Amino acid sequence: MQEEDLILAVKSGSERAYKQLYELWVSRLYRFVFQYLKSEEATDDVVQETFLRIWTNREHLNPDQSFKSYLFTIAYHFLLKELRRQIHNPSMEEYVEYRDKLASSANEIPDGLDYDRFVKALEKAKQHLSPRQREIFELNKEYGMSVAEISGKLSVTEQVVRNQLSAALKILRTELRQYYPLLLLFLA
């Protein structure tokens, strides 16, 4: 059975055709998701949620459009959701798009853009911060709290928060200069 016929059968509720479509695409989708998550459990979750979405929205399948694009678009959104959950950073979507553009144009990601290395380097660089600078930086950049919110939470003035955040960013920019493109995305 050709893919177009499988899609039509799935659209009309055929579980057998759905299983065939699943078998046809699951390994490629798994590889795509795993390259970003580096976790079998998280990858399994994203892949399963993607195929569940395909099944629950099967009446919207269009055999005249690319199933691959449809499948990977759904997976991409679940992947972004998982990455945000993991690192509490909405800038990850920009990073993934940036990395995809680089990968498609150059087949290889320069060392300075390897996100896993960046995260490790960031953790190491944060050790150079004072405990207060680190706390303020994490609340602002990793948990998305505003200066006013941090000021209220820590019972310090907003100016103290700004000063500590500025000092922390100066240190981190120096420590992470080889990761400058990722640092810009992270600090956005």
mmCIF file of C-alpha atoms in Angstrom:
data_model
loop_
_atom_site.group_PDB
_atom_site.id
_atom_site.type_symbol
_atom_site.label_atom_id
_atom_site.label_comp_id
_atom_site.label_asym_id
_atom_site.label_seq_id
_atom_site.Cartn_x
_atom_site.Cartn_y
_atom_site.Cartn_z
ATOM 1 C CA MET A 1 0.000 0.000 0.000
ATOM 2 C CA GLN A 2 1.383 3.411 -0.959
ATOM 3 C CA GLU A 3 1.639 6.228 1.564
ATOM 4 C CA GLU A 4 -1.213 8.169 -0.021
ATOM 5 C CA ASP A 5 -3.483 5.119 0.269
ATOM 6 C CA LEU A 6 -2.399 4.623 3.887
ATOM 7 C CA ILE A 7 -3.279 8.217 4.695
ATOM 8 C CA LEU A 8 -6.717 7.835 3.142
ATOM 9 C CA ALA A 9 -7.295 4.630 5.111
ATOM 10 C CA VAL A 10 -6.126 6.261 8.364
ATOM 11 C CA LYS A 11 -8.370 9.220 7.646
ATOM 12 C CA SER A 12 -11.337 6.862 7.458
ATOM 13 C CA GLY A 13 -10.342 5.160 10.753
ATOM 14 C CA SER A 14 -8.262 2.138 9.754
ATOM 15 C CA GLU A 15 -6.082 1.120 12.704
ATOM 16 C CA ARG A 16 -4.201 -1.328 10.484
ATOM 17 C CA ALA A 17 -3.222 1.468 8.082
ATOM 18 C CA TYR A 18 -2.284 3.663 11.060
ATOM 19 C CA LYS A 19 0.080 0.949 12.347
ATOM 20 C CA GLN A 20 1.657 0.688 8.888
ATOM 21 C CA LEU A 21 2.109 4.450 8.689
ATOM 22 C CA TYR A 22 3.582 4.391 12.197
ATOM 23 C CA GLU A 23 6.074 1.659 11.250
ATOM 24 C CA LEU A 24 7.008 3.569 8.123
ATOM 25 C CA TRP A 25 7.903 6.787 9.993
ATOM 26 C CA VAL A 26 8.663 6.023 13.652
ATOM 27 C CA SER A 27 12.404 5.394 13.328
ATOM 28 C CA ARG A 28 13.047 8.549 11.270
ATOM 29 C CA LEU A 29 10.995 10.655 13.649
ATOM 30 C CA TYR A 30 12.745 9.113 16.653
ATOM 31 C CA ARG A 31 16.188 9.994 15.250
ATOM 32 C CA PHE A 32 15.081 13.563 14.539
ATOM 33 C CA VAL A 33 13.761 14.122 18.070
ATOM 34 C CA PHE A 34 16.599 12.288 19.824
ATOM 35 C CA GLN A 35 19.265 14.509 18.246
ATOM 36 C CA TYR A 36 17.831 17.404 20.284
ATOM 37 C CA LEU A 37 16.672 15.750 23.492
ATOM 38 C CA LYS A 38 19.469 13.194 23.997
ATOM 39 C CA SER A 39 17.086 11.247 26.227
ATOM 40 C CA GLU A 40 15.359 8.023 25.193
ATOM 41 C CA GLU A 41 12.485 8.552 27.629
ATOM 42 C CA ALA A 42 11.779 12.135 26.544
ATOM 43 C CA THR A 43 12.150 11.167 22.877
ATOM 44 C CA ASP A 44 9.693 8.283 23.319
ATOM 45 C CA ASP A 45 7.202 10.692 24.891
ATOM 46 C CA VAL A 46 7.473 13.212 22.054
ATOM 47 C CA VAL A 47 7.203 10.520 19.364
ATOM 48 C CA GLN A 48 4.192 8.911 21.050
ATOM 49 C CA GLU A 49 2.444 12.262 21.539
ATOM 50 C CA THR A 50 3.065 13.073 17.887
ATOM 51 C CA PHE A 51 1.523 9.840 16.638
ATOM 52 C CA LEU A 52 -1.347 10.167 19.096
ATOM 53 C CA ARG A 53 -2.040 13.628 17.665
ATOM 54 C CA ILE A 54 -1.987 12.131 14.139
ATOM 55 C CA TRP A 55 -4.587 9.552 15.193
ATOM 56 C CA THR A 56 -6.854 11.937 17.106
ATOM 57 C CA ASN A 57 -6.799 14.448 14.234
ATOM 58 C CA ARG A 58 -6.904 11.842 11.460
ATOM 59 C CA GLU A 59 -9.961 13.403 9.817
ATOM 60 C CA HIS A 60 -7.770 16.424 8.961
ATOM 61 C CA LEU A 61 -5.153 14.369 7.109
ATOM 62 C CA ASN A 62 -4.698 15.482 3.520
ATOM 63 C CA PRO A 63 -3.232 12.815 1.202
ATOM 64 C CA ASP A 64 -2.357 15.543 -1.321
ATOM 65 C CA GLN A 65 0.013 17.272 1.106
ATOM 66 C CA SER A 66 3.352 16.021 2.410
ATOM 67 C CA PHE A 67 2.757 13.671 5.330
ATOM 68 C CA LYS A 68 6.412 14.034 6.296
ATOM 69 C CA SER A 69 6.032 17.795 6.711
ATOM 70 C CA TYR A 70 2.829 17.359 8.704
ATOM 71 C CA LEU A 71 4.369 14.706 10.956
ATOM 72 C CA PHE A 72 7.604 16.575 11.606
ATOM 73 C CA THR A 73 5.799 19.865 12.215
ATOM 74 C CA ILE A 74 3.702 18.251 14.938
ATOM 75 C CA ALA A 75 6.798 16.592 16.412
ATOM 76 C CA TYR A 76 8.693 19.877 16.265
ATOM 77 C CA HIS A 77 6.057 21.600 18.399
ATOM 78 C CA PHE A 78 6.072 18.793 20.980
ATOM 79 C CA LEU A 79 9.883 18.883 20.916
ATOM 80 C CA LEU A 80 9.936 22.602 21.644
ATOM 81 C CA LYS A 81 7.432 22.133 24.445
ATOM 82 C CA GLU A 82 9.654 19.460 26.003
ATOM 83 C CA LEU A 83 12.806 21.550 25.640
ATOM 84 C CA ARG A 84 11.095 24.512 27.285
ATOM 85 C CA ARG A 85 9.947 22.267 30.090
ATOM 86 C CA GLN A 86 13.496 20.978 30.556
ATOM 87 C CA ILE A 87 15.312 24.271 30.620
ATOM 88 C CA HIS A 88 12.628 26.865 31.402
ATOM 89 C CA ASN A 89 13.855 28.983 28.524
ATOM 90 C CA PRO A 90 11.561 30.182 25.725
ATOM 91 C CA SER A 91 14.599 31.232 23.672
ATOM 92 C CA MET A 92 15.236 27.563 22.891
ATOM 93 C CA GLU A 93 12.830 27.750 19.938
ATOM 94 C CA GLU A 94 15.050 30.418 18.383
ATOM 95 C CA TYR A 95 18.114 28.271 19.059
ATOM 96 C CA VAL A 96 16.592 25.173 17.437
ATOM 97 C CA GLU A 97 15.564 27.191 14.379
ATOM 98 C CA TYR A 98 19.035 28.765 14.212
ATOM 99 C CA ARG A 99 20.721 25.366 14.545
ATOM 100 C CA ASP A 100 18.447 23.879 11.850
ATOM 101 C CA LYS A 101 19.343 26.711 9.471
ATOM 102 C CA LEU A 102 23.041 26.194 10.133
ATOM 103 C CA ALA A 103 22.781 22.428 9.775
ATOM 104 C CA SER A 104 20.933 22.673 6.490
ATOM 105 C CA SER A 105 23.453 25.139 5.096
ATOM 106 C CA ALA A 106 26.650 23.640 6.466
ATOM 107 C CA ASN A 107 25.990 20.016 7.554
ATOM 108 C CA GLU A 108 28.055 20.698 10.658
ATOM 109 C CA ILE A 109 27.532 22.808 13.756
ATOM 110 C CA PRO A 110 30.572 24.791 14.914
ATOM 111 C CA ASP A 111 31.717 23.978 18.457
ATOM 112 C CA GLY A 112 30.617 27.385 19.677
ATOM 113 C CA LEU A 113 27.014 26.516 18.817
ATOM 114 C CA ASP A 114 26.762 23.117 20.492
ATOM 115 C CA TYR A 115 23.929 23.656 22.959
ATOM 116 C CA ASP A 116 24.917 20.783 25.270
ATOM 117 C CA ARG A 117 28.406 22.232 25.671
ATOM 118 C CA PHE A 118 26.912 25.679 26.190
ATOM 119 C CA VAL A 119 24.689 24.453 29.044
ATOM 120 C CA LYS A 120 27.675 22.788 30.746
ATOM 121 C CA ALA A 121 29.818 25.888 30.237
ATOM 122 C CA LEU A 122 27.024 28.084 31.612
ATOM 123 C CA GLU A 123 26.783 25.987 34.765
ATOM 124 C CA LYS A 124 30.560 26.202 35.188
ATOM 125 C CA ALA A 125 30.544 29.968 34.524
ATOM 126 C CA LYS A 126 27.788 30.519 37.103
ATOM 127 C CA GLN A 127 30.209 29.208 39.734
ATOM 128 C CA HIS A 128 32.156 32.462 39.249
ATOM 129 C CA LEU A 129 29.160 34.463 40.452
ATOM 130 C CA SER A 130 28.485 35.383 44.048
ATOM 131 C CA PRO A 131 25.550 33.487 45.572
ATOM 132 C CA ARG A 132 23.343 36.614 45.306
ATOM 133 C CA GLN A 133 24.359 37.281 41.677
ATOM 134 C CA ARG A 134 23.662 33.678 40.765
ATOM 135 C CA GLU A 135 20.273 33.707 42.460
ATOM 136 C CA ILE A 136 19.225 36.935 40.740
ATOM 137 C CA PHE A 137 20.543 35.772 37.351
ATOM 138 C CA GLU A 138 18.683 32.442 37.577
ATOM 139 C CA LEU A 139 15.442 34.062 38.717
ATOM 140 C CA ASN A 140 15.589 36.578 35.870
ATOM 141 C CA LYS A 141 16.996 34.594 32.946
ATOM 142 C CA GLU A 142 15.984 31.037 33.750
ATOM 143 C CA TYR A 143 12.656 31.568 35.502
ATOM 144 C CA GLY A 144 11.624 34.721 33.660
ATOM 145 C CA MET A 145 11.012 36.895 36.717
ATOM 146 C CA SER A 146 11.105 40.660 36.277
ATOM 147 C CA VAL A 147 13.399 42.971 38.251
ATOM 148 C CA ALA A 148 10.397 44.141 40.295
ATOM 149 C CA GLU A 149 9.333 40.561 41.075
ATOM 150 C CA ILE A 150 12.860 39.611 42.161
ATOM 151 C CA SER A 151 13.079 42.766 44.274
ATOM 152 C CA GLY A 152 9.881 41.785 46.096
ATOM 153 C CA LYS A 153 10.881 38.145 46.482
ATOM 154 C CA LEU A 154 14.341 38.910 47.885
ATOM 155 C CA SER A 155 13.351 42.044 49.837
ATOM 156 C CA VAL A 156 15.968 44.231 48.163
ATOM 157 C CA THR A 157 15.608 47.366 46.053
ATOM 158 C CA GLU A 158 15.167 47.143 42.306
ATOM 159 C CA GLN A 159 18.466 48.973 41.881
ATOM 160 C CA VAL A 160 20.269 46.260 43.865
ATOM 161 C CA VAL A 161 18.714 43.653 41.568
ATOM 162 C CA ARG A 162 19.781 45.591 38.455
ATOM 163 C CA ASN A 163 23.328 46.062 39.778
ATOM 164 C CA GLN A 164 23.714 42.383 40.706
ATOM 165 C CA LEU A 165 22.242 41.263 37.388
ATOM 166 C CA SER A 166 24.519 43.602 35.447
ATOM 167 C CA ALA A 167 27.595 42.326 37.318
ATOM 168 C CA ALA A 168 26.525 38.702 36.738
ATOM 169 C CA LEU A 169 26.017 39.278 33.014
ATOM 170 C CA LYS A 170 29.417 40.937 32.686
ATOM 171 C CA ILE A 171 31.100 37.900 34.265
ATOM 172 C CA LEU A 172 29.107 35.428 32.175
ATOM 173 C CA ARG A 173 29.814 37.272 28.913
ATOM 174 C CA THR A 174 33.529 37.039 29.662
ATOM 175 C CA GLU A 175 33.374 33.365 30.685
ATOM 176 C CA LEU A 176 31.169 32.345 27.741
ATOM 177 C CA ARG A 177 32.607 34.443 24.916
ATOM 178 C CA GLN A 178 33.124 31.384 22.646
ATOM 179 C CA TYR A 179 29.388 30.668 22.927
ATOM 180 C CA TYR A 180 28.345 34.204 22.038
ATOM 181 C CA PRO A 181 25.498 33.300 19.575
ATOM 182 C CA LEU A 182 23.903 30.968 22.126
ATOM 183 C CA LEU A 183 24.477 33.385 24.977
ATOM 184 C CA LEU A 184 22.592 36.059 23.030
ATOM 185 C CA LEU A 185 19.654 33.694 22.553
ATOM 186 C CA PHE A 186 19.721 32.648 26.181
ATOM 187 C CA LEU A 187 19.801 36.206 27.458
ATOM 188 C CA ALA A 188 17.065 37.411 25.076
#
